[in-house]
mmCIF file of C-alpha atoms and ligand atoms in Angstrom:
data_model
loop_
_atom_site.group_PDB
_atom_site.id
_atom_site.type_symbol
_atom_site.label_atom_id
_atom_site.label_comp_id
_atom_site.label_asym_id
_atom_site.label_seq_id
_atom_site.Cartn_x
_atom_site.Cartn_y
_atom_site.Cartn_z
ATOM 1 C CA UNK A 12 67.600 121.006 134.604
ATOM 2 C CA UNK A 13 70.734 122.322 132.964
ATOM 3 C CA UNK A 14 71.533 118.957 131.450
ATOM 4 C CA UNK A 15 67.970 118.480 130.226
ATOM 5 C CA UNK A 16 68.119 121.806 128.500
ATOM 6 C CA UNK A 17 71.360 120.989 126.741
ATOM 7 C CA UNK A 18 70.123 117.551 125.695
ATOM 8 C CA UNK A 19 66.965 119.079 124.300
ATOM 9 C CA UNK A 20 69.015 121.676 122.464
ATOM 10 C CA UNK A 21 71.225 118.990 120.963
ATOM 11 C CA UNK A 22 68.232 116.957 119.876
ATOM 12 C CA UNK A 23 66.417 119.773 118.186
ATOM 13 C CA UNK A 24 69.348 121.648 116.712
ATOM 14 C CA UNK A 25 71.290 118.716 115.435
ATOM 15 C CA UNK A 26 69.922 115.223 115.749
ATOM 16 C CA UNK A 27 66.494 115.973 114.330
ATOM 17 C CA UNK A 28 67.851 118.177 111.590
ATOM 18 C CA UNK A 29 69.925 115.149 110.573
ATOM 19 C CA UNK A 30 67.932 111.964 110.970
ATOM 20 C CA UNK A 31 69.685 109.013 112.632
ATOM 21 C CA UNK A 32 72.049 107.380 110.173
ATOM 22 C CA UNK A 33 71.262 103.845 111.173
ATOM 23 C CA UNK A 34 69.381 102.060 108.434
ATOM 24 C CA UNK A 35 68.889 98.422 107.552
ATOM 25 C CA UNK A 36 72.484 97.152 107.458
ATOM 26 C CA UNK A 37 72.117 95.011 104.346
ATOM 27 C CA UNK A 38 70.489 97.864 102.430
ATOM 28 C CA UNK A 39 73.310 100.192 103.474
ATOM 29 C CA UNK A 40 75.841 97.560 102.428
ATOM 30 C CA UNK A 41 74.272 96.988 99.011
ATOM 31 C CA UNK A 42 74.167 100.728 98.381
ATOM 32 C CA UNK A 43 77.791 101.108 99.476
ATOM 33 C CA UNK A 44 78.842 98.279 97.128
ATOM 34 C CA UNK A 45 77.063 99.927 94.238
ATOM 35 C CA UNK A 46 78.557 103.333 95.024
ATOM 36 C CA UNK A 47 82.030 101.785 95.354
ATOM 37 C CA UNK A 48 81.780 100.472 91.785
ATOM 38 C CA UNK A 49 80.967 103.975 90.593
ATOM 39 C CA UNK A 50 83.855 105.412 92.619
ATOM 40 C CA UNK A 51 86.256 102.850 91.169
ATOM 41 C CA UNK A 52 85.293 103.945 87.668
ATOM 42 C CA UNK A 53 85.618 107.647 88.554
ATOM 43 C CA UNK A 54 89.045 107.025 90.061
ATOM 44 C CA UNK A 55 90.202 105.213 86.920
ATOM 45 C CA UNK A 56 89.017 108.104 84.828
ATOM 46 C CA UNK A 57 90.159 111.108 86.858
ATOM 47 C CA UNK A 58 92.723 110.250 89.537
ATOM 48 C CA UNK A 59 95.814 110.882 87.448
ATOM 49 C CA UNK A 60 94.714 114.379 86.422
ATOM 50 C CA UNK A 61 93.007 115.374 89.692
ATOM 51 C CA UNK A 62 94.629 113.480 92.613
ATOM 52 C CA UNK A 63 93.235 115.554 95.503
ATOM 53 C CA UNK A 64 89.664 114.961 94.336
ATOM 54 C CA UNK A 65 89.979 111.413 95.655
ATOM 55 C CA UNK A 66 92.257 112.013 98.609
ATOM 56 C CA UNK A 67 92.176 108.706 100.419
ATOM 57 C CA UNK A 68 92.763 107.767 104.017
ATOM 58 C CA UNK A 69 92.922 104.262 105.378
ATOM 59 C CA UNK A 70 94.440 102.829 108.496
ATOM 60 C CA UNK A 71 95.407 99.878 110.636
ATOM 61 C CA UNK A 72 95.581 99.236 114.333
ATOM 62 C CA UNK A 73 99.128 98.293 115.287
ATOM 63 C CA UNK A 74 98.185 95.196 117.271
ATOM 64 C CA UNK A 75 100.542 92.721 115.583
ATOM 65 C CA UNK A 76 101.966 91.639 112.252
ATOM 66 C CA UNK A 77 99.914 92.053 109.089
ATOM 67 C CA UNK A 78 98.752 88.797 107.520
ATOM 68 C CA UNK A 79 97.718 87.726 104.037
ATOM 69 C CA UNK A 80 94.127 88.772 104.744
ATOM 70 C CA UNK A 81 95.267 92.364 105.278
ATOM 71 C CA UNK A 82 97.395 92.150 102.163
ATOM 72 C CA UNK A 83 94.636 90.834 99.897
ATOM 73 C CA UNK A 84 91.769 92.889 101.282
ATOM 74 C CA UNK A 85 93.445 96.236 101.826
ATOM 75 C CA UNK A 86 97.199 96.710 101.464
ATOM 76 C CA UNK A 87 97.386 95.648 97.823
ATOM 77 C CA UNK A 88 94.465 97.897 97.001
ATOM 78 C CA UNK A 89 96.041 100.940 98.681
ATOM 79 C CA UNK A 90 99.130 100.489 96.556
ATOM 80 C CA UNK A 91 96.991 100.221 93.413
ATOM 81 C CA UNK A 92 95.144 103.427 94.262
ATOM 82 C CA UNK A 93 98.385 105.224 95.042
ATOM 83 C CA UNK A 94 99.755 104.070 91.693
ATOM 84 C CA UNK A 95 96.661 105.373 89.911
ATOM 85 C CA UNK A 96 97.574 108.806 91.260
ATOM 86 C CA UNK A 97 95.199 109.024 94.229
ATOM 87 C CA UNK A 98 96.627 111.187 97.002
ATOM 88 C CA UNK A 99 97.067 108.707 99.826
ATOM 89 C CA UNK A 100 97.228 108.906 103.630
ATOM 90 C CA UNK A 101 97.900 105.781 105.658
ATOM 91 C CA UNK A 102 97.195 105.993 109.349
ATOM 92 C CA UNK A 103 98.684 103.850 112.073
ATOM 93 C CA UNK A 104 95.894 104.026 114.640
ATOM 94 C CA UNK A 105 97.969 103.566 117.778
ATOM 95 C CA UNK A 106 95.513 105.165 120.209
ATOM 96 C CA UNK A 107 92.850 102.773 118.952
ATOM 97 C CA UNK A 108 94.827 99.837 120.330
ATOM 98 C CA UNK A 109 93.702 100.708 123.866
ATOM 99 C CA UNK A 110 90.001 100.833 123.035
ATOM 100 C CA UNK A 111 89.483 97.179 123.918
ATOM 101 C CA UNK A 112 92.610 96.056 125.730
ATOM 102 C CA UNK A 113 94.469 97.058 128.847
ATOM 103 C CA UNK A 114 97.882 97.837 127.443
ATOM 104 C CA UNK A 115 99.458 98.944 124.200
ATOM 105 C CA UNK A 116 101.612 95.779 124.095
ATOM 106 C CA UNK A 117 104.751 95.881 121.954
ATOM 107 C CA UNK A 118 103.505 99.032 120.278
ATOM 108 C CA UNK A 119 106.857 100.329 119.011
ATOM 109 C CA UNK A 120 107.716 97.023 117.328
ATOM 110 C CA UNK A 121 104.228 96.693 115.892
ATOM 111 C CA UNK A 122 104.313 100.194 114.430
ATOM 112 C CA UNK A 123 107.762 99.597 112.948
ATOM 113 C CA UNK A 124 106.530 96.299 111.475
ATOM 114 C CA UNK A 125 103.563 98.017 109.820
ATOM 115 C CA UNK A 126 105.807 100.591 108.185
ATOM 116 C CA UNK A 127 108.042 97.754 106.912
ATOM 117 C CA UNK A 128 105.070 96.005 105.323
ATOM 118 C CA UNK A 129 103.726 99.242 103.836
ATOM 119 C CA UNK A 130 107.038 100.021 102.189
ATOM 120 C CA UNK A 131 107.656 96.427 101.094
ATOM 121 C CA UNK A 132 104.186 96.325 99.503
ATOM 122 C CA UNK A 133 104.997 99.406 97.447
ATOM 123 C CA UNK A 134 103.592 102.373 99.344
ATOM 124 C CA UNK A 135 105.913 105.195 98.371
ATOM 125 C CA UNK A 136 106.670 107.769 101.081
ATOM 126 C CA UNK A 137 107.195 110.413 98.413
ATOM 127 C CA UNK A 138 103.538 110.080 97.393
ATOM 128 C CA UNK A 139 101.892 108.569 100.473
ATOM 129 C CA UNK A 140 101.779 110.077 103.954
ATOM 130 C CA UNK A 141 102.350 107.335 106.519
ATOM 131 C CA UNK A 142 101.723 108.589 110.064
ATOM 132 C CA UNK A 143 100.564 107.660 113.566
ATOM 133 C CA UNK A 144 97.604 109.577 114.974
ATOM 134 C CA UNK A 145 99.168 109.901 118.438
ATOM 135 C CA UNK A 146 101.895 112.029 116.808
ATOM 136 C CA UNK A 147 99.421 114.571 115.440
ATOM 137 C CA UNK A 148 98.074 116.741 118.284
ATOM 138 C CA UNK A 149 95.778 118.897 116.127
ATOM 139 C CA UNK A 150 94.049 115.777 114.781
ATOM 140 C CA UNK A 151 93.294 114.709 118.323
ATOM 141 C CA UNK A 152 92.053 118.149 119.298
ATOM 142 C CA UNK A 153 89.356 117.917 116.611
ATOM 143 C CA UNK A 154 87.785 115.243 118.739
ATOM 144 C CA UNK A 155 86.559 117.868 121.231
ATOM 145 C CA UNK A 156 84.205 119.807 118.968
ATOM 146 C CA UNK A 157 83.243 116.540 117.268
ATOM 147 C CA UNK A 158 82.236 114.997 120.605
ATOM 148 C CA UNK A 159 79.779 117.840 121.074
ATOM 149 C CA UNK A 160 77.990 116.721 117.897
ATOM 150 C CA UNK A 161 77.095 113.181 118.952
ATOM 151 C CA UNK A 162 74.890 111.750 121.668
ATOM 152 C CA UNK A 163 75.817 108.927 123.962
ATOM 153 C CA UNK A 164 72.716 107.024 122.791
ATOM 154 C CA UNK A 165 73.939 107.187 119.223
ATOM 155 C CA UNK A 166 77.366 105.876 120.207
ATOM 156 C CA UNK A 167 75.855 103.080 122.276
ATOM 157 C CA UNK A 168 73.883 101.981 119.202
ATOM 158 C CA UNK A 169 76.999 101.854 117.011
ATOM 159 C CA UNK A 170 77.255 98.192 115.921
ATOM 160 C CA UNK A 171 81.045 98.241 115.950
ATOM 161 C CA UNK A 172 81.193 99.580 119.488
ATOM 162 C CA UNK A 173 78.707 96.871 120.487
ATOM 163 C CA UNK A 174 80.783 94.148 118.798
ATOM 164 C CA UNK A 175 83.995 95.306 120.406
ATOM 165 C CA UNK A 176 82.287 95.360 123.758
ATOM 166 C CA UNK A 177 81.171 91.752 123.263
ATOM 167 C CA UNK A 178 84.700 90.743 122.301
ATOM 168 C CA UNK A 179 86.243 92.416 125.320
ATOM 169 C CA UNK A 180 85.086 89.650 127.693
ATOM 170 C CA UNK A 181 82.717 91.526 129.915
ATOM 171 C CA UNK A 182 85.080 94.438 130.502
ATOM 172 C CA UNK A 183 83.134 97.571 131.339
ATOM 173 C CA UNK A 184 82.648 100.023 128.476
ATOM 174 C CA UNK A 185 85.430 102.596 128.647
ATOM 175 C CA UNK A 186 84.965 106.193 127.596
ATOM 176 C CA UNK A 187 87.462 105.631 124.797
ATOM 177 C CA UNK A 188 85.715 102.564 123.407
ATOM 178 C CA UNK A 189 82.400 104.411 123.472
ATOM 179 C CA UNK A 190 83.821 107.440 121.688
ATOM 180 C CA UNK A 191 86.368 105.908 119.351
ATOM 181 C CA UNK A 192 84.085 106.315 116.325
ATOM 182 C CA UNK A 193 84.381 110.059 116.976
ATOM 183 C CA UNK A 194 88.161 109.766 117.124
ATOM 184 C CA UNK A 195 88.015 107.844 113.867
ATOM 185 C CA UNK A 196 85.981 110.710 112.397
ATOM 186 C CA UNK A 197 88.845 113.022 113.368
ATOM 187 C CA UNK A 198 91.266 110.630 111.589
ATOM 188 C CA UNK A 199 89.191 110.831 108.444
ATOM 189 C CA UNK A 200 88.216 114.501 108.475
ATOM 190 C CA UNK A 201 91.477 116.130 109.593
ATOM 191 C CA UNK A 202 92.897 115.694 106.097
ATOM 192 C CA UNK A 203 89.583 116.149 104.274
ATOM 193 C CA UNK A 204 89.806 112.677 102.802
ATOM 194 C CA UNK A 205 87.105 111.878 100.280
ATOM 195 C CA UNK A 206 87.592 108.156 99.957
ATOM 196 C CA UNK A 207 87.969 105.679 102.792
ATOM 197 C CA UNK A 208 88.671 102.088 101.742
ATOM 198 C CA UNK A 209 87.075 99.930 104.427
ATOM 199 C CA UNK A 210 85.535 96.560 105.088
ATOM 200 C CA UNK A 211 81.833 96.078 105.690
ATOM 201 C CA UNK A 212 82.328 96.198 109.472
ATOM 202 C CA UNK A 213 83.579 99.791 109.255
ATOM 203 C CA UNK A 214 80.554 101.215 107.418
ATOM 204 C CA UNK A 215 78.863 102.461 110.605
ATOM 205 C CA UNK A 216 81.979 104.536 111.353
ATOM 206 C CA UNK A 217 81.807 106.109 107.945
ATOM 207 C CA UNK A 218 78.152 107.000 108.462
ATOM 208 C CA UNK A 219 78.988 108.466 111.855
ATOM 209 C CA UNK A 220 81.806 110.486 110.280
ATOM 210 C CA UNK A 221 79.482 111.821 107.596
ATOM 211 C CA UNK A 222 76.962 112.822 110.249
ATOM 212 C CA UNK A 223 79.673 114.656 112.196
ATOM 213 C CA UNK A 224 80.807 116.527 109.065
ATOM 214 C CA UNK A 225 77.220 117.615 108.270
ATOM 215 C CA UNK A 226 76.487 118.635 111.840
ATOM 216 C CA UNK A 227 79.736 120.559 112.186
ATOM 217 C CA UNK A 228 78.952 122.560 109.060
ATOM 218 C CA UNK A 229 75.387 123.204 110.177
ATOM 219 C CA UNK A 230 76.029 124.019 113.793
ATOM 220 C CA UNK A 231 79.406 125.721 113.897
ATOM 221 C CA UNK A 232 80.059 126.947 110.361
ATOM 222 C CA UNK A 233 76.744 128.538 109.444
ATOM 223 C CA UNK A 234 76.278 125.971 106.704
ATOM 224 C CA UNK A 235 79.663 126.539 105.029
ATOM 225 C CA UNK A 236 81.122 123.248 103.819
ATOM 226 C CA UNK A 237 84.148 123.172 106.132
ATOM 227 C CA UNK A 238 84.036 119.379 105.981
ATOM 228 C CA UNK A 239 82.915 117.333 102.997
ATOM 229 C CA UNK A 240 81.323 113.939 103.431
ATOM 230 C CA UNK A 241 83.811 111.139 102.799
ATOM 231 C CA UNK A 242 82.702 107.969 101.066
ATOM 232 C CA UNK A 243 83.441 104.320 101.735
ATOM 233 C CA UNK A 244 85.255 102.356 99.082
ATOM 234 C CA UNK A 245 84.432 98.714 99.703
ATOM 235 C CA UNK A 246 86.793 96.104 98.340
ATOM 236 C CA UNK A 247 85.287 93.210 96.421
ATOM 237 C CA UNK A 248 87.516 90.723 98.221
ATOM 238 C CA UNK A 249 85.225 88.278 100.039
ATOM 239 C CA UNK A 250 85.630 87.549 103.739
ATOM 240 C CA UNK A 251 88.651 85.261 104.144
ATOM 241 C CA UNK A 252 88.934 82.570 106.796
ATOM 242 C CA UNK A 253 91.999 81.312 108.618
ATOM 243 C CA UNK A 254 93.608 77.944 107.860
ATOM 244 C CA UNK A 255 91.328 76.226 110.394
ATOM 245 C CA UNK A 256 88.214 77.476 108.608
ATOM 246 C CA UNK A 257 87.304 80.021 111.320
ATOM 247 C CA UNK A 258 87.744 83.801 111.378
ATOM 248 C CA UNK A 259 91.292 84.775 110.417
ATOM 249 C CA UNK A 260 92.905 86.062 113.580
ATOM 250 C CA UNK A 261 96.346 86.188 115.070
ATOM 251 C CA UNK A 262 95.148 84.912 118.438
ATOM 252 C CA UNK A 263 93.783 81.745 116.815
ATOM 253 C CA UNK A 264 97.139 80.941 115.223
ATOM 254 C CA UNK A 265 95.428 80.376 111.870
ATOM 255 C CA UNK A 266 97.094 83.074 109.794
ATOM 256 C CA UNK A 267 100.012 83.380 107.418
ATOM 257 C CA UNK A 268 101.839 86.604 108.182
ATOM 258 C CA UNK A 269 103.442 88.635 105.440
ATOM 259 C CA UNK A 270 106.771 88.431 107.238
ATOM 260 C CA UNK A 271 106.680 84.617 107.659
ATOM 261 C CA UNK A 272 109.288 82.598 105.780
ATOM 262 C CA UNK A 273 108.368 80.373 102.835
ATOM 263 C CA UNK A 274 108.853 77.321 105.089
ATOM 264 C CA UNK A 275 106.655 78.683 107.869
ATOM 265 C CA UNK A 276 104.018 79.432 105.235
ATOM 266 C CA UNK A 277 104.212 75.892 103.842
ATOM 267 C CA UNK A 278 103.906 74.403 107.332
ATOM 268 C CA UNK A 279 100.890 76.539 108.188
ATOM 269 C CA UNK A 280 99.101 75.638 104.968
ATOM 270 C CA UNK A 281 99.994 71.948 105.296
ATOM 271 C CA UNK A 282 98.163 71.994 108.644
ATOM 272 C CA UNK A 283 95.096 73.654 107.143
ATOM 273 C CA UNK A 284 91.701 72.048 107.491
ATOM 274 C CA UNK A 285 90.382 70.409 104.290
ATOM 275 C CA UNK A 286 88.423 67.237 103.608
ATOM 276 C CA UNK A 287 89.134 63.825 102.144
ATOM 277 C CA UNK A 288 87.392 64.141 98.787
ATOM 278 C CA UNK A 289 89.907 63.706 95.994
ATOM 279 C CA UNK A 290 88.112 65.908 93.524
ATOM 280 C CA UNK A 291 88.626 69.553 94.400
ATOM 281 C CA UNK A 292 85.586 71.735 93.716
ATOM 282 C CA UNK A 293 84.677 75.288 94.633
ATOM 283 C CA UNK A 294 81.633 74.893 96.870
ATOM 284 C CA UNK A 295 81.554 77.666 99.520
ATOM 285 C CA UNK A 296 78.487 76.244 101.267
ATOM 286 C CA UNK A 297 79.266 72.541 101.162
ATOM 287 C CA UNK A 298 83.076 72.739 101.504
ATOM 288 C CA UNK A 299 83.855 76.115 103.133
ATOM 289 C CA UNK A 300 87.445 75.317 104.204
ATOM 290 C CA UNK A 301 88.410 74.069 100.722
ATOM 291 C CA UNK A 302 86.623 77.014 99.093
ATOM 292 C CA UNK A 303 88.512 79.421 101.341
ATOM 293 C CA UNK A 304 91.884 77.996 100.267
ATOM 294 C CA UNK A 305 90.833 78.177 96.620
ATOM 295 C CA UNK A 306 89.773 81.804 97.142
ATOM 296 C CA UNK A 307 93.125 82.712 98.695
ATOM 297 C CA UNK A 308 95.069 81.036 95.881
ATOM 298 C CA UNK A 309 92.804 82.683 93.313
ATOM 299 C CA UNK A 310 93.306 86.151 94.782
ATOM 300 C CA UNK A 311 97.082 85.774 94.713
ATOM 301 C CA UNK A 312 97.074 84.283 91.214
ATOM 302 C CA UNK A 313 94.403 86.711 89.953
ATOM 303 C CA UNK A 314 92.261 83.796 88.824
ATOM 304 C CA UNK A 315 88.787 82.699 89.842
ATOM 305 C CA UNK A 316 88.599 80.064 92.593
ATOM 306 C CA UNK A 317 86.706 77.839 90.140
ATOM 307 C CA UNK A 318 89.628 77.989 87.723
ATOM 308 C CA UNK A 319 92.064 77.078 90.497
ATOM 309 C CA UNK A 320 89.851 74.104 91.441
ATOM 310 C CA UNK A 321 89.686 73.017 87.812
ATOM 311 C CA UNK A 322 93.474 73.030 87.594
ATOM 312 C CA UNK A 323 93.759 70.776 90.660
ATOM 313 C CA UNK A 324 91.041 68.353 89.538
ATOM 314 C CA UNK A 325 91.524 65.001 91.272
ATOM 315 C CA UNK A 326 94.726 66.029 93.031
ATOM 316 C CA UNK A 327 93.059 66.037 96.465
ATOM 317 C CA UNK A 328 93.932 68.069 99.522
ATOM 318 C CA UNK A 329 97.678 67.583 99.189
ATOM 319 C CA UNK A 330 97.773 69.067 95.684
ATOM 320 C CA UNK A 331 95.438 71.872 96.801
ATOM 321 C CA UNK A 332 97.833 72.760 99.602
ATOM 322 C CA UNK A 333 100.813 72.758 97.260
ATOM 323 C CA UNK A 334 98.997 75.085 94.887
ATOM 324 C CA UNK A 335 98.033 77.466 97.708
ATOM 325 C CA UNK A 336 101.541 77.420 99.183
ATOM 326 C CA UNK A 337 103.119 78.154 95.787
ATOM 327 C CA UNK A 338 100.619 80.940 95.124
ATOM 328 C CA UNK A 339 101.290 82.621 98.485
ATOM 329 C CA UNK A 340 105.050 82.143 98.490
ATOM 330 C CA UNK A 341 105.429 83.010 94.816
ATOM 331 C CA UNK A 342 103.385 86.199 95.111
ATOM 332 C CA UNK A 343 105.016 87.316 98.359
ATOM 333 C CA UNK A 344 108.633 86.515 97.474
ATOM 334 C CA UNK A 345 109.341 90.068 96.313
ATOM 335 C CA UNK A 346 107.526 91.594 99.292
ATOM 336 C CA UNK A 347 109.475 89.434 101.723
ATOM 337 C CA UNK A 348 112.818 90.183 100.110
ATOM 338 C CA UNK A 349 112.148 93.935 100.194
ATOM 339 C CA UNK A 350 110.957 93.696 103.781
ATOM 340 C CA UNK A 351 114.114 91.845 104.851
ATOM 341 C CA UNK A 352 116.228 94.483 103.145
ATOM 342 C CA UNK A 353 114.382 97.354 104.839
ATOM 343 C CA UNK A 354 114.707 95.577 108.155
ATOM 344 C CA UNK A 355 118.446 96.121 107.901
ATOM 345 C CA UNK A 356 117.869 99.884 107.802
ATOM 346 C CA UNK A 357 115.757 100.799 110.840
ATOM 347 C CA UNK A 358 116.912 104.430 110.641
ATOM 348 C CA UNK A 359 115.383 104.817 107.194
ATOM 349 C CA UNK A 360 112.095 103.254 108.303
ATOM 350 C CA UNK A 361 111.885 105.490 111.383
ATOM 351 C CA UNK A 362 112.619 108.483 109.142
ATOM 352 C CA UNK A 363 109.712 107.585 106.843
ATOM 353 C CA UNK A 364 107.346 107.688 109.805
ATOM 354 C CA UNK A 365 108.816 110.933 111.110
ATOM 355 C CA UNK A 366 108.447 112.536 107.688
ATOM 356 C CA UNK A 367 104.851 111.330 107.428
ATOM 357 C CA UNK A 368 104.059 112.612 110.907
ATOM 358 C CA UNK A 369 105.428 115.992 109.943
ATOM 359 C CA UNK A 370 103.272 116.175 106.834
ATOM 360 C CA UNK A 371 100.192 115.036 108.720
ATOM 361 C CA UNK A 372 100.852 117.679 111.373
ATOM 362 C CA UNK A 373 101.029 120.427 108.766
ATOM 363 C CA UNK A 374 97.682 119.316 107.315
ATOM 364 C CA UNK A 375 96.055 118.903 110.743
ATOM 365 C CA UNK A 376 97.279 122.315 111.929
ATOM 366 C CA UNK A 377 95.616 123.962 108.936
ATOM 367 C CA UNK A 378 92.344 122.152 109.519
ATOM 368 C CA UNK A 379 92.295 122.960 113.218
ATOM 369 C CA UNK A 380 93.034 126.614 112.454
ATOM 370 C CA UNK A 381 89.992 126.701 110.152
ATOM 371 C CA UNK A 382 87.846 124.963 112.742
ATOM 372 C CA UNK A 383 88.850 127.399 115.476
ATOM 373 C CA UNK A 384 88.320 130.332 113.149
ATOM 374 C CA UNK A 385 84.790 129.326 112.159
ATOM 375 C CA UNK A 386 84.011 128.652 115.817
ATOM 376 C CA UNK A 387 85.211 132.134 116.731
ATOM 377 C CA UNK A 388 88.096 130.750 118.729
ATOM 378 C CA UNK A 389 91.023 132.210 116.804
ATOM 379 C CA UNK A 390 92.567 134.422 119.447
HETATM 380 N N1 LIG B 410 89.118 101.030 112.900
HETATM 381 C C1 LIG B 410 90.066 100.580 111.912
HETATM 382 C C2 LIG B 410 90.377 99.112 112.170
HETATM 383 O O1 LIG B 410 90.074 98.603 113.218
HETATM 384 C C3 LIG B 410 91.374 101.361 111.945
HETATM 385 C C4 LIG B 410 91.155 102.823 111.714
HETATM 386 C C5 LIG B 410 91.338 103.832 112.627
HETATM 387 C C6 LIG B 410 90.710 103.447 110.506
HETATM 388 N N2 LIG B 410 91.044 105.017 112.083
HETATM 389 C C7 LIG B 410 90.662 104.836 110.787
HETATM 390 C C8 LIG B 410 90.363 102.967 109.229
HETATM 391 C C9 LIG B 410 90.245 105.752 109.817
HETATM 392 C C10 LIG B 410 89.949 103.890 108.271
HETATM 393 C C11 LIG B 410 89.872 105.250 108.561
HETATM 394 O O2 LIG B 410 90.938 98.480 111.314
#
């Protein structure tokens, strides 16, 4: 009886006041793409004079080395936004590692490796707060009130939770996997970020975060806008495949990591799947593996894949692979040199993370203090 009453209360007070966020995925995606174009233009116009207006948070799970897909789809873009003046937070989502696996693995090394790649790519610790969410207690405490604003049915419907469950080989659904979208909402809202650069797969989390912000304001803050609603910034980088033409993933051994040497990169690309036609054309449907390599080269060279294909002409797969290898190695040479240099100074790298954690803690403490105050819990 008690639980029925509280469920009914939740439904009427919150869920019905805010209709379920789930809509037709492709409609949501198209709208998010359109809105991202508008946001890009607004950022170009206003970021330099008004950096906090676009405060941005993005993050990575420290599950292994970053590869060229991460670099092209997100890392490079974070650096560009930082350089446009956007106030930038970069989260290392270490607690998220245990949502779908049994152990944290080589977590310390993975975290250190991420910081190396962030710095080598040009994230500047003077302007960008690099931190790990496990090191920010007040961020994690936000999860408690936020959990009261969602229903288990809503979380079970979350497409990302469902996908992760499928990928976790029949493991039972853990409480953390079920609720990690709420934790992610705490990541995003603790610093009042307005812009969250994400891939298409993360859009449901953004919608869930927006719902939590609205419900918090309505239920606990008497309608005051304690939390704003952050917006997704989708990159226009298309989905990239690994060198075998399937999903790019470390466990498939089909990736080029940012930290790989030029020779390792050449070897990986030499082994890439192609076909035996001499004339190289950009045909994503008919020749997906070739098109993927052309796309990767084009993104590094800042040219269209068609133009890259044109330049190769009748050179066949071997010329294509040379072009891709040169594009990757040429573009990453500076990154790799800076990374190697930073690797010789682990104390500096650890200090960057400590400094970022400190800044994130200061921000999170302020937010939690506001939350407790509006909830009447400031004793
Ligand atoms: N879920 C993201 C991923 O798997 C990582 C992440 C955690 C994140 N918290 C975030 C991304 C907050 C953006 C905002 O890559």
